[in-house]
Coordinates of C-alpha atoms in Angstrom, one line a residue:
Chain T
M9 CA 15.2 -20.2 1.1
S10 CA 16.3 -17.0 -0.6
D11 CA 12.8 -15.5 -0.9
P12 CA 10.0 -16.2 1.9
S13 CA 7.5 -14.2 0.0
V14 CA 7.4 -17.4 -2.5
L15 CA 5.7 -19.3 0.4
G16 CA 2.8 -16.8 0.0
T17 CA 1.9 -18.3 -3.1
A18 CA 1.8 -21.8 -1.7
V19 CA 0.3 -21.1 1.3
A20 CA -2.2 -18.8 0.4
E21 CA -3.7 -21.5 -1.9
P22 CA -6.4 -23.1 0.0
D23 CA -9.4 -20.7 0.8
P24 CA -9.8 -19.5 4.0
P25 CA -11.6 -21.7 6.4
P26 CA -15.1 -21.0 6.9
A27 CA -15.5 -18.5 9.5
G28 CA -17.1 -20.9 12.3
G29 CA -20.8 -20.5 12.4
A30 CA -22.8 -23.3 10.2
D31 CA -19.8 -25.6 9.7
A32 CA -19.2 -26.0 13.5
Q33 CA -22.6 -26.3 14.6
E34 CA -23.3 -29.6 12.1
R35 CA -20.3 -31.3 13.7
A36 CA -21.2 -29.9 17.3
R37 CA -17.3 -29.1 17.3
S38 CA -15.6 -25.7 16.8
L39 CA -13.1 -25.5 13.8
A40 CA -10.0 -25.5 16.0
S41 CA -11.1 -28.5 18.0
D42 CA -11.9 -30.4 14.9
A43 CA -8.6 -29.6 13.9
W44 CA -7.0 -30.6 17.1
H45 CA -8.8 -33.9 16.8
D46 CA -7.6 -34.4 13.5
L47 CA -4.0 -33.3 14.0
R48 CA -3.4 -35.7 17.0
R49 CA -3.7 -38.5 14.7
R50 CA -1.1 -37.5 12.2
P51 CA 2.3 -38.9 12.1
L52 CA 3.8 -36.1 10.6
F53 CA 2.2 -33.7 13.2
L54 CA 3.7 -35.8 16.1
I55 CA 7.2 -36.0 14.7
S56 CA 7.5 -32.3 14.0
V57 CA 6.2 -31.5 17.6
A58 CA 8.8 -33.8 19.0
L59 CA 11.5 -32.4 17.0
I60 CA 10.4 -29.1 18.0
A61 CA 10.2 -29.6 21.7
I62 CA 13.6 -30.9 21.8
L63 CA 14.9 -27.9 19.7
L64 CA 13.3 -25.8 22.3
V65 CA 14.8 -27.4 25.2
L66 CA 18.2 -27.0 23.1
A67 CA 17.6 -23.4 22.7
A68 CA 16.4 -22.9 26.3
F69 CA 19.1 -24.8 28.2
P70 CA 22.2 -25.4 25.9
Q71 CA 24.5 -25.7 29.1
L72 CA 22.5 -29.1 29.9
F73 CA 24.0 -30.7 26.6
T74 CA 27.5 -29.4 26.6
S75 CA 30.0 -28.3 29.3
A76 CA 32.4 -26.8 26.6
D77 CA 32.3 -23.1 26.0
P78 CA 31.4 -22.1 22.2
N79 CA 33.6 -19.2 22.4
A80 CA 36.7 -20.8 23.7
G81 CA 39.2 -21.4 21.0
D82 CA 42.7 -23.3 20.7
L83 CA 44.6 -23.0 17.8
A84 CA 46.3 -26.1 18.3
R85 CA 43.2 -28.2 17.6
S86 CA 42.3 -26.2 14.5
R87 CA 40.0 -28.0 12.1
Q88 CA 40.3 -31.5 14.0
A89 CA 38.0 -34.1 12.8
P90 CA 35.1 -35.3 14.9
S91 CA 36.4 -37.7 17.8
G92 CA 35.5 -38.8 21.2
Q93 CA 36.6 -35.8 22.8
A94 CA 34.8 -33.4 20.5
W95 CA 31.9 -35.2 18.7
F96 CA 31.6 -32.7 15.9
G97 CA 35.2 -31.9 15.7
Y98 CA 36.9 -28.4 16.0
D99 CA 36.4 -25.5 13.6
L100 CA 39.1 -23.1 12.3
L101 CA 40.0 -21.4 15.5
G102 CA 39.7 -24.6 17.4
R103 CA 36.3 -24.0 19.0
D104 CA 34.2 -27.0 19.9
V105 CA 31.6 -27.3 16.7
Y106 CA 29.3 -29.5 19.0
A107 CA 29.0 -26.8 21.6
R108 CA 28.9 -24.1 19.0
T109 CA 25.9 -26.1 17.3
I110 CA 24.0 -26.2 20.5
Y111 CA 24.6 -23.0 21.5
G112 CA 23.4 -21.7 17.9
T113 CA 19.9 -23.2 18.2
R114 CA 19.0 -20.5 20.4
V115 CA 19.8 -17.5 18.2
S116 CA 18.4 -19.4 15.1
I117 CA 15.3 -20.2 17.0
V118 CA 14.9 -16.6 18.5
V119 CA 15.6 -15.0 15.2
G120 CA 13.0 -17.2 13.4
V121 CA 10.4 -16.3 16.3
L122 CA 11.0 -12.8 16.4
A123 CA 11.0 -12.3 12.6
T124 CA 7.9 -14.2 12.5
T125 CA 6.2 -12.3 15.1
F126 CA 6.9 -9.1 13.8
T127 CA 6.0 -9.9 10.1
V128 CA 2.5 -11.3 11.3
L129 CA 1.8 -8.3 13.7
L130 CA 2.7 -5.7 11.1
G131 CA 1.1 -7.3 8.1
G132 CA -1.7 -8.6 10.0
T133 CA -2.6 -5.3 11.5
L134 CA -2.5 -3.5 8.1
G135 CA -4.2 -6.5 6.4
M136 CA -6.8 -6.3 9.0
L137 CA -7.5 -2.4 8.8
A138 CA -7.4 -2.6 5.0
G139 CA -9.9 -5.6 5.0
Y140 CA -12.2 -3.9 7.5
H141 CA -12.2 -0.2 6.4
G142 CA -12.2 -0.9 2.6
G143 CA -12.3 2.4 0.3
W144 CA -9.3 4.7 0.3
V145 CA -7.6 2.8 3.4
D146 CA -7.7 -0.4 1.5
T147 CA -6.3 1.3 -1.7
L148 CA -3.5 3.1 0.2
V149 CA -2.5 0.0 2.1
S150 CA -2.7 -2.4 -1.0
R151 CA -0.4 0.0 -3.0
L152 CA 2.1 0.2 -0.3
T153 CA 2.1 -3.5 0.0
D154 CA 2.6 -3.8 -3.9
V155 CA 5.7 -1.4 -3.4
V156 CA 7.1 -3.5 -0.7
F157 CA 6.3 -6.8 -2.4
G158 CA 8.0 -5.6 -5.6
L159 CA 11.5 -5.1 -3.7
P160 CA 13.7 -8.1 -4.5
F161 CA 14.2 -10.0 -1.0
V162 CA 17.7 -10.7 -0.9
L163 CA 18.9 -7.3 -2.7
G164 CA 16.6 -5.3 -0.4
A165 CA 18.0 -7.1 2.7
I166 CA 21.5 -6.4 1.3
V167 CA 21.1 -2.9 0.9
I168 CA 19.5 -2.6 4.3
L169 CA 21.7 -4.7 6.4
S170 CA 25.0 -2.9 4.8
S171 CA 23.5 0.5 5.1
F172 CA 23.0 0.3 9.0
R173 CA 25.9 -2.1 9.5
E174 CA 28.4 0.6 11.0
A175 CA 25.3 2.2 13.0
I176 CA 24.6 -0.6 15.2
G177 CA 28.0 -1.4 16.7
E178 CA 29.5 -4.8 17.6
G179 CA 26.8 -6.0 20.3
A180 CA 25.3 -9.4 19.7
V181 CA 21.8 -7.9 20.5
G182 CA 22.1 -4.9 18.1
I183 CA 23.2 -7.2 15.2
T184 CA 20.3 -9.8 16.1
A185 CA 17.8 -7.0 16.1
L186 CA 19.0 -5.3 12.9
V187 CA 18.8 -8.8 11.1
V188 CA 15.3 -9.5 12.6
L189 CA 13.7 -6.1 11.8
T190 CA 15.2 -6.0 8.2
M191 CA 13.5 -9.6 7.6
A192 CA 10.2 -8.5 8.9
A193 CA 10.3 -5.1 7.2
L194 CA 10.8 -7.1 3.6
S195 CA 8.3 -9.8 4.4
W196 CA 5.2 -8.5 5.7
P197 CA 3.5 -8.0 2.5
V198 CA 2.4 -11.8 2.2
S199 CA 1.0 -11.9 5.7
M200 CA -0.8 -8.6 4.9
R201 CA -2.4 -10.0 1.9
I202 CA -3.7 -13.1 3.7
T203 CA -5.2 -11.4 6.5
R204 CA -6.8 -8.8 4.1
S205 CA -8.4 -11.5 2.3
A206 CA -9.6 -13.3 5.3
A207 CA -11.0 -9.9 6.6
I208 CA -12.9 -9.2 3.6
T209 CA -14.7 -12.5 3.8
A210 CA -15.4 -11.9 7.5
R211 CA -16.7 -8.3 7.2
N212 CA -19.8 -9.4 5.2
Q213 CA -20.7 -12.3 7.5
D214 CA -23.9 -11.9 9.7
Y215 CA -22.1 -12.0 12.8
V216 CA -20.2 -9.0 12.0
R217 CA -23.3 -7.0 11.0
A218 CA -25.1 -8.1 13.8
A219 CA -22.4 -7.0 16.2
R220 CA -22.1 -3.7 14.2
A221 CA -26.1 -3.2 14.5
L222 CA -25.9 -3.8 18.1
G223 CA -23.6 -0.7 18.2
A224 CA -20.2 -2.3 18.7
G225 CA -17.2 0.3 17.7
P226 CA -14.8 -0.7 14.9
A227 CA -12.2 -1.5 17.7
R228 CA -14.6 -4.2 19.2
V229 CA -15.8 -5.5 16.0
I230 CA -12.1 -6.3 14.8
W231 CA -10.8 -7.7 18.3
R232 CA -13.7 -9.7 19.3
H233 CA -15.5 -10.8 16.3
M234 CA -13.1 -10.7 13.1
L235 CA -9.7 -11.4 14.4
P236 CA -10.7 -14.9 16.0
N237 CA -12.0 -16.0 12.7
C238 CA -9.3 -14.5 10.6
L239 CA -6.5 -16.0 12.4
A240 CA -6.2 -19.4 11.1
P241 CA -4.9 -18.7 7.8
V242 CA -2.1 -16.4 9.1
L243 CA -1.0 -18.8 11.6
V244 CA -0.7 -21.2 9.3
Y245 CA 1.3 -19.2 7.1
A246 CA 3.5 -18.1 10.1
T247 CA 4.4 -21.7 11.1
I248 CA 5.7 -22.4 7.8
A249 CA 7.4 -19.0 7.5
L250 CA 9.1 -19.6 10.9
G251 CA 11.0 -22.4 9.3
A252 CA 11.9 -20.2 6.1
F253 CA 13.1 -17.2 8.3
I254 CA 15.5 -19.7 10.1
G255 CA 16.7 -20.8 6.5
V256 CA 16.9 -17.0 5.6
E257 CA 19.0 -16.0 8.7
A258 CA 21.4 -18.7 7.6
T259 CA 21.4 -17.5 3.9
L260 CA 22.0 -13.7 5.1
S261 CA 24.7 -14.8 7.4
F262 CA 26.3 -16.9 4.4
L263 CA 26.6 -14.0 2.4
G264 CA 28.3 -12.1 5.3
I265 CA 25.9 -9.4 6.0
G266 CA 23.5 -11.3 8.4
L267 CA 24.4 -12.3 11.9
R268 CA 28.4 -12.3 12.9
D269 CA 30.6 -12.8 15.5
P270 CA 30.4 -12.8 18.5
V271 CA 26.9 -14.2 18.0
V272 CA 26.7 -17.9 17.4
S273 CA 24.3 -19.3 15.0
W274 CA 24.3 -22.0 12.5
G275 CA 24.4 -19.6 9.6
V276 CA 27.3 -17.8 11.2
M277 CA 28.9 -21.4 11.4
I278 CA 28.1 -22.4 7.7
S279 CA 29.5 -18.8 6.5
E280 CA 32.7 -19.6 8.5
A281 CA 32.8 -23.1 7.2
R282 CA 32.7 -22.6 3.3
D283 CA 36.0 -21.8 2.5
Y284 CA 37.3 -24.9 4.2
I285 CA 34.7 -27.2 2.8
R286 CA 37.0 -29.4 0.9
V287 CA 39.5 -30.2 3.8
A288 CA 37.1 -30.1 6.8
P289 CA 33.5 -31.1 5.3
H290 CA 32.2 -31.5 9.0
L291 CA 32.3 -27.9 9.6
L292 CA 29.7 -27.3 7.4
L293 CA 27.8 -30.8 7.9
F294 CA 26.7 -30.3 11.3
P295 CA 25.4 -27.0 11.4
A296 CA 23.9 -27.4 8.0
A297 CA 22.0 -30.6 9.3
F298 CA 20.8 -28.9 12.3
L299 CA 19.4 -26.3 10.2
A300 CA 17.8 -28.5 7.7
V301 CA 16.2 -30.5 10.5
T302 CA 14.9 -27.3 12.0
V303 CA 13.4 -25.8 9.1
L304 CA 11.9 -29.5 8.0
A305 CA 9.9 -29.8 11.5
F306 CA 8.4 -26.3 11.1
V307 CA 7.6 -26.9 7.6
M308 CA 6.2 -30.3 8.4
L309 CA 4.1 -28.8 11.2
G310 CA 2.6 -26.1 9.0
D311 CA 1.8 -28.6 6.5
A312 CA -0.1 -30.6 9.1
V313 CA -1.9 -27.8 10.6
R314 CA -2.9 -26.3 7.1
D315 CA -4.2 -29.9 6.1
A316 CA -6.2 -30.0 9.5
F317 CA -7.5 -26.4 9.1
D318 CA -8.5 -26.6 5.2
P319 CA -12.0 -27.7 5.1
K320 CA -11.8 -29.0 1.5
G321 CA -9.5 -32.0 2.8
R322 CA -12.3 -33.2 4.9
Chain Y
M16 CA -8.2 -7.2 -23.7
G17 CA -6.1 -4.3 -25.0
R18 CA -7.9 -1.8 -22.7
Y19 CA -7.3 -4.5 -19.8
I20 CA -3.5 -4.4 -20.5
L21 CA -3.6 -0.7 -20.7
R22 CA -5.1 -0.1 -17.5
R23 CA -3.1 -2.5 -16.1
L24 CA 0.1 -1.2 -17.5
L25 CA -1.1 2.4 -16.0
Q26 CA -1.3 0.7 -12.7
L27 CA 2.0 -0.4 -12.7
V28 CA 3.2 3.2 -12.9
P29 CA 2.6 4.0 -9.3
V30 CA 4.0 0.6 -7.7
F31 CA 7.1 1.2 -10.1
I32 CA 7.8 4.7 -8.8
G33 CA 7.2 3.7 -5.1
T34 CA 9.6 0.7 -5.4
T35 CA 12.2 2.5 -7.1
F36 CA 12.0 5.6 -4.7
L37 CA 12.2 3.4 -1.8
I38 CA 15.6 1.9 -3.2
Y39 CA 16.9 5.1 -4.3
L40 CA 16.0 6.4 -0.5
L41 CA 17.8 3.4 0.8
V42 CA 20.8 3.6 -1.2
W43 CA 21.3 7.3 -1.4
A44 CA 19.8 8.9 1.7
L45 CA 21.2 6.8 4.3
P46 CA 24.1 8.0 6.6
G47 CA 27.6 7.0 5.6
D48 CA 30.4 8.5 3.6
P49 CA 30.2 7.3 -0.2
F50 CA 33.9 8.3 -0.8
A51 CA 35.3 6.6 2.2
G52 CA 37.9 4.4 0.9
K53 CA 37.8 5.5 -2.6
C54 CA 41.3 7.4 -2.6
G55 CA 43.4 4.6 -1.2
E56 CA 45.0 4.6 2.1
R57 CA 44.4 8.5 2.6
A58 CA 41.4 10.4 3.0
C59 CA 40.3 11.9 -0.3
P60 CA 40.8 15.6 -0.8
D61 CA 38.2 18.3 -0.2
A62 CA 38.6 19.3 -4.0
Y63 CA 37.6 15.8 -5.3
I64 CA 34.8 15.4 -2.9
T65 CA 33.3 18.7 -3.6
R66 CA 33.7 18.3 -7.4
M67 CA 32.0 14.7 -7.1
R68 CA 29.3 15.9 -4.8
E69 CA 28.6 18.4 -7.5
E70 CA 28.8 16.2 -10.3
F71 CA 26.6 13.5 -8.9
H72 CA 24.4 16.2 -7.4
L73 CA 24.5 14.9 -3.8
D74 CA 23.9 18.0 -2.0
E75 CA 20.5 18.3 -3.4
N76 CA 16.9 17.2 -1.8
V77 CA 16.8 13.4 -2.3
V78 CA 13.5 13.8 -4.2
V79 CA 15.0 16.1 -6.8
Q80 CA 18.0 13.6 -7.2
Y81 CA 15.4 11.0 -7.7
L82 CA 13.3 12.7 -10.2
R83 CA 16.6 13.7 -12.1
Y84 CA 17.4 9.9 -12.0
L85 CA 13.8 8.8 -13.3
G86 CA 14.4 11.3 -16.0
N87 CA 17.5 9.9 -17.3
L88 CA 16.1 6.2 -16.7
L89 CA 13.3 7.1 -19.0
Q90 CA 15.7 8.0 -21.7
G91 CA 17.7 4.7 -21.2
D92 CA 20.3 6.2 -19.2
F93 CA 21.1 4.2 -16.0
G94 CA 24.1 6.9 -15.0
Q95 CA 27.7 6.3 -14.1
T96 CA 29.5 4.9 -11.3
F97 CA 32.0 7.2 -9.3
S98 CA 34.9 6.2 -11.6
G99 CA 33.1 7.1 -14.7
T100 CA 32.0 3.6 -16.3
S101 CA 28.4 3.4 -17.7
V102 CA 26.0 1.6 -15.3
G103 CA 24.3 0.5 -18.4
E104 CA 27.2 -1.3 -20.1
L105 CA 28.1 -2.9 -16.6
I106 CA 24.4 -4.2 -16.5
A107 CA 24.5 -5.2 -20.1
A108 CA 27.4 -7.3 -19.7
A109 CA 26.1 -9.2 -16.4
Y110 CA 22.3 -9.2 -17.1
P111 CA 22.5 -11.9 -19.8
V112 CA 24.3 -14.1 -17.8
T113 CA 22.0 -14.0 -15.0
L114 CA 18.7 -14.3 -17.3
R115 CA 20.2 -17.4 -18.8
L116 CA 20.7 -19.1 -15.3
A117 CA 17.2 -18.1 -14.4
I118 CA 15.8 -19.5 -17.5
V119 CA 17.5 -22.6 -17.1
A120 CA 16.4 -22.8 -13.6
L121 CA 12.9 -21.9 -14.5
L122 CA 12.8 -24.9 -17.2
I123 CA 14.3 -27.1 -15.0
E124 CA 11.6 -26.4 -12.0
A125 CA 8.8 -26.3 -14.5
L126 CA 9.5 -29.6 -16.1
I127 CA 10.5 -31.5 -13.1
G128 CA 8.1 -30.0 -10.9
V129 CA 5.1 -30.2 -13.0
L130 CA 5.9 -33.7 -13.9
A131 CA 6.4 -34.8 -10.3
G132 CA 3.1 -33.1 -9.4
V133 CA 1.1 -34.7 -12.3
L134 CA 2.3 -38.1 -11.6
T135 CA 1.7 -37.8 -7.5
G136 CA -1.9 -35.8 -8.0
L137 CA -3.2 -38.6 -10.3
R138 CA -2.3 -41.4 -7.8
S139 CA -2.3 -40.0 -4.6
G140 CA -1.4 -42.3 -1.6
G141 CA 1.1 -44.4 -3.4
F142 CA 4.9 -45.0 -3.1
L143 CA 5.7 -42.3 -5.7
D144 CA 3.6 -39.9 -3.7
N145 CA 5.3 -40.5 -0.6
L146 CA 8.7 -40.2 -2.3
V147 CA 7.7 -37.1 -3.9
L148 CA 6.1 -35.8 -0.6
V149 CA 9.4 -36.5 1.3
S150 CA 11.7 -35.1 -1.3
T151 CA 9.9 -31.9 -1.6
L152 CA 10.3 -31.4 2.1
F153 CA 14.0 -32.0 2.1
L154 CA 14.4 -29.4 -0.7
I155 CA 12.2 -26.9 1.1
S156 CA 14.3 -27.6 4.3
I157 CA 18.0 -27.7 2.8
P158 CA 19.4 -24.0 2.1
V159 CA 20.3 -23.4 -1.4
F160 CA 23.7 -22.8 -0.5
V161 CA 24.4 -26.1 1.2
T162 CA 22.9 -27.8 -1.9
G163 CA 25.2 -25.8 -4.0
Y164 CA 28.3 -26.6 -2.0
V165 CA 27.3 -30.3 -1.8
L166 CA 26.8 -30.6 -5.6
Q167 CA 29.7 -28.6 -6.3
T168 CA 32.3 -30.6 -4.2
V169 CA 30.7 -34.1 -5.1
L170 CA 29.9 -33.6 -9.2
G171 CA 32.8 -31.0 -9.6
L172 CA 35.6 -31.9 -7.2
R173 CA 35.1 -35.5 -6.3
L174 CA 33.7 -37.0 -9.4
G175 CA 34.8 -34.5 -12.1
L176 CA 31.7 -34.6 -14.1
I177 CA 31.4 -30.9 -14.2
S178 CA 33.5 -27.9 -13.9
P179 CA 33.4 -26.6 -10.2
T180 CA 33.0 -23.1 -11.6
V181 CA 31.5 -21.5 -14.6
S182 CA 33.5 -19.9 -17.3
A183 CA 33.0 -16.2 -18.4
D184 CA 30.9 -16.7 -21.3
A185 CA 28.6 -19.2 -19.3
G186 CA 26.9 -21.5 -21.8
F187 CA 23.6 -23.2 -21.3
G188 CA 25.4 -26.4 -20.7
E189 CA 27.6 -25.4 -17.9
L190 CA 24.5 -23.8 -16.2
I191 CA 22.5 -26.8 -15.9
V192 CA 23.9 -27.7 -12.5
P193 CA 23.8 -24.0 -11.1
G194 CA 20.4 -23.9 -12.5
F195 CA 19.3 -27.1 -10.7
V196 CA 20.6 -25.6 -7.4
L197 CA 18.8 -22.4 -7.8
A198 CA 15.6 -24.1 -8.6
S199 CA 15.7 -26.7 -6.2
L200 CA 13.5 -24.7 -3.7
S201 CA 11.0 -23.6 -6.2
M202 CA 10.7 -27.0 -7.8
A203 CA 9.4 -28.4 -4.7
Y204 CA 6.9 -25.7 -4.4
V205 CA 5.7 -26.2 -8.1
A206 CA 5.4 -30.0 -7.4
R207 CA 3.3 -29.4 -4.4
L208 CA 1.2 -26.8 -6.1
T209 CA 0.7 -28.9 -9.0
R210 CA -0.2 -32.0 -7.1
T211 CA -3.1 -30.2 -5.1
S212 CA -4.4 -28.7 -8.1
I213 CA -4.5 -31.7 -10.0
A214 CA -6.0 -33.7 -6.8
E215 CA -8.6 -31.2 -6.3
N216 CA -9.6 -30.5 -10.2
R217 CA -9.6 -34.7 -10.8
R218 CA -13.1 -35.1 -8.9
S219 CA -14.5 -31.9 -10.8
D220 CA -17.6 -32.4 -12.9
Y221 CA -15.9 -31.3 -16.3
V222 CA -13.3 -34.2 -16.0
R223 CA -16.4 -36.7 -15.4
T224 CA -18.0 -35.5 -18.4
A225 CA -14.7 -35.8 -20.3
V226 CA -14.3 -39.5 -19.2
A227 CA -18.3 -40.0 -19.6
K228 CA -17.9 -38.8 -23.2
G229 CA -15.4 -41.9 -23.7
L230 CA -12.4 -39.6 -24.2
E231 CA -9.1 -41.7 -23.8
P232 CA -7.4 -40.9 -20.5
R233 CA -4.6 -39.3 -22.1
R234 CA -6.7 -36.8 -23.6
V235 CA -8.8 -36.4 -20.2
V236 CA -5.4 -35.4 -18.2
G237 CA -3.5 -33.9 -21.2
V238 CA -6.3 -31.2 -22.4
H239 CA -8.8 -31.1 -19.9
L240 CA -7.3 -31.9 -16.5
L241 CA -4.0 -30.3 -17.1
R242 CA -5.0 -27.0 -18.7
N243 CA -7.1 -26.3 -15.8
S244 CA -5.0 -27.3 -13.2
L245 CA -2.1 -25.5 -14.4
I246 CA -3.2 -22.0 -13.7
P247 CA -1.9 -21.5 -10.1
V248 CA 1.5 -23.0 -11.3
V249 CA 1.5 -20.6 -14.1
T250 CA 1.3 -17.9 -11.6
F251 CA 3.8 -19.1 -9.6
L252 CA 6.5 -19.6 -12.5
G253 CA 5.8 -16.3 -13.6
V254 CA 6.4 -14.5 -10.4
D255 CA 9.3 -16.5 -9.8
L256 CA 11.5 -15.7 -12.8
G257 CA 11.7 -12.4 -10.7
S258 CA 12.6 -14.0 -7.6
L259 CA 15.0 -16.4 -9.2
M260 CA 17.0 -13.5 -10.7
S261 CA 17.3 -11.8 -7.3
G262 CA 18.1 -14.9 -5.6
A263 CA 20.7 -16.2 -7.8
I264 CA 23.3 -14.0 -6.0
V265 CA 23.8 -17.0 -3.6
T266 CA 24.2 -19.6 -6.5
E267 CA 26.4 -17.0 -8.5
G268 CA 28.6 -16.6 -5.5
I269 CA 29.2 -20.7 -5.0
F270 CA 29.7 -21.4 -8.7
N271 CA 31.6 -17.8 -9.7
I272 CA 29.2 -17.0 -12.1
R273 CA 29.5 -13.3 -13.5
G274 CA 25.9 -12.0 -13.4
I275 CA 24.1 -9.3 -11.8
G276 CA 24.4 -11.1 -8.1
G277 CA 28.0 -10.5 -7.9
L278 CA 27.7 -7.0 -9.6
V279 CA 25.4 -5.7 -6.9
F280 CA 27.3 -7.5 -4.1
R281 CA 30.6 -5.7 -5.2
S282 CA 28.8 -2.5 -5.6
I283 CA 27.4 -2.5 -2.4
A284 CA 31.0 -3.1 -0.8
L285 CA 32.4 -0.3 -3.0
R286 CA 29.3 2.0 -2.2
E287 CA 28.6 2.3 -6.0
G288 CA 25.0 3.6 -5.4
A289 CA 24.2 3.9 -9.1
T290 CA 24.9 0.4 -10.0
V291 CA 22.7 -1.0 -6.9
T292 CA 19.9 1.1 -7.8
G293 CA 20.2 0.4 -11.6
V294 CA 20.3 -3.5 -11.2
V295 CA 17.1 -3.3 -8.6
V296 CA 15.3 -1.0 -10.8
L297 CA 15.7 -3.5 -13.7
L298 CA 14.7 -6.5 -11.4
V299 CA 11.6 -4.3 -10.4
I300 CA 10.6 -3.8 -14.1
V301 CA 11.1 -7.6 -14.7
Y302 CA 8.9 -8.4 -11.8
L303 CA 6.1 -6.2 -12.6
L304 CA 6.2 -6.9 -16.3
M305 CA 6.1 -10.8 -15.4
N306 CA 2.9 -10.1 -13.2
L307 CA 1.1 -8.6 -16.0
L308 CA 2.2 -11.4 -18.4
V309 CA 0.9 -13.9 -16.0
D310 CA -2.6 -12.1 -15.9
V311 CA -2.7 -12.1 -19.6
V312 CA -1.9 -15.6 -19.8
Y313 CA -4.6 -16.8 -17.5
A314 CA -7.1 -15.6 -20.2
V315 CA -5.4 -18.0 -22.6
L316 CA -5.5 -20.8 -20.4
D317 CA -8.9 -20.4 -18.9
P318 CA -11.8 -19.2 -21.2
R319 CA -14.0 -18.6 -18.4
I320 CA -11.7 -15.6 -17.4
R321 CA -12.7 -12.6 -19.6
Y322 CA -11.1 -9.2 -19.2
V323 CA -13.3 -6.1 -19.8

């Protein structure tokens, strides 16, 4: 999970789906409804959606699942093994690992969702502009993308995070926002490239020419005509990237530069557990298992959606 | 071909300058006192700060500083740390270790990934296919540091098969398990990429022709199918060498390998900007050159691609 940009190579592989039009008419179903029809029959899709639904409930209402306070420590029960009292045991400071794992869901998912949103918004906007305008705009934006893409992700993140570390203070919101923005600032190039290639394909389609001939301005052409047809490949990337970002958050926290106390996240828990893995493996095991299952759910969902939207698989 | 390479090399220049300037800006132009904590338990004396700021040209415009750095870099000089050690020497000591680790990882992921991809791509839908699909999903989902700690604990501490930490000279044998950990994520991608590519090309005309000509299956797969299907895999592997080296920081931390990851991490904690910039610049060069190399290898693998 060290570098979400590698996903691009794997995700960008299938050609962008055909832009509606001819393909959809033959089947009398749009690409989206066709994909939906296909998806409902896939066990992988159903399993991942069920898992994600459970995780979202955990994130939204953690108090439904545990009555323990995730930050209440009691040194007398430091590193106690799992028992009937505390299902996942207690951590070094005697805090309930089960409660922390449940409460950690929210931060991990919020970080993943926000980082994905910013990445897709930033990369999508730039890619759409570059693809639509072409010419010097395209050259400029593409070179900028190359520059950011050349920056090694982990090293770039370490430099940014440690530079701004003191500036943001000790608040939970500030720490989380910095991590989210850093991840987005370093990973937008992949979504820019995906959107750009989709936009270049769409720009030369007849419906875009027709819209232009009818006098639609650039804003309207992009928003009403090109965007709906360029969305599919970016959304597929976003689903898989969401899982990867949750893993990246954990990696950064593990290195000690991402999230930190008072924020409760799986990455923070794993980072705290690493020095005690020999004496108290349960400290690592439970947050890591939750992390792996979450990433797994999003990657499976992305896989299923990609296969459904890929016209070659039909 | 020669002209193509030359043109690509020229295109690399603006990207190289942009990326290195960005990292220079991040390291040197951000707020924060580079001399905080440099003089032990007390604040640094003004005379020392003045001298150091002058020696490292910290009061000049950052663009001028960068241009000076670039000029030195072109002469092979990576600069010095604040304590006067040559950054070039620090990198020369740490770099080979990381390079070795990345190459071991690359070999492991190429070997296992391509093998798994070819076997499953040829027979999709079977038991092996599903096994590989599920294991790649798991490799993608489990963070590298969890794989690292689990392997270190199980193989190193419980079973005693490997030494849990790597010694200072870090030979190839010691790096196999860390290399496997580092490669685990990319291995899954290589397997999937190969599988998709093989499955797609298996139905293509040239494979049908080769079979119809009466070639034995070994030759059809080994020469006709594999050579065409490996193009996306080669791209991935080439670009991946760069990310393996920068991603090695986690693996190096777990197995106590003295590579550039640890060097960067210590330098950032100590605010040694020169070392950080030097390592990142080196990684950017590796990344750009690997990209170029990949494009050149294309032409060798696929005769349909010709560069003018």
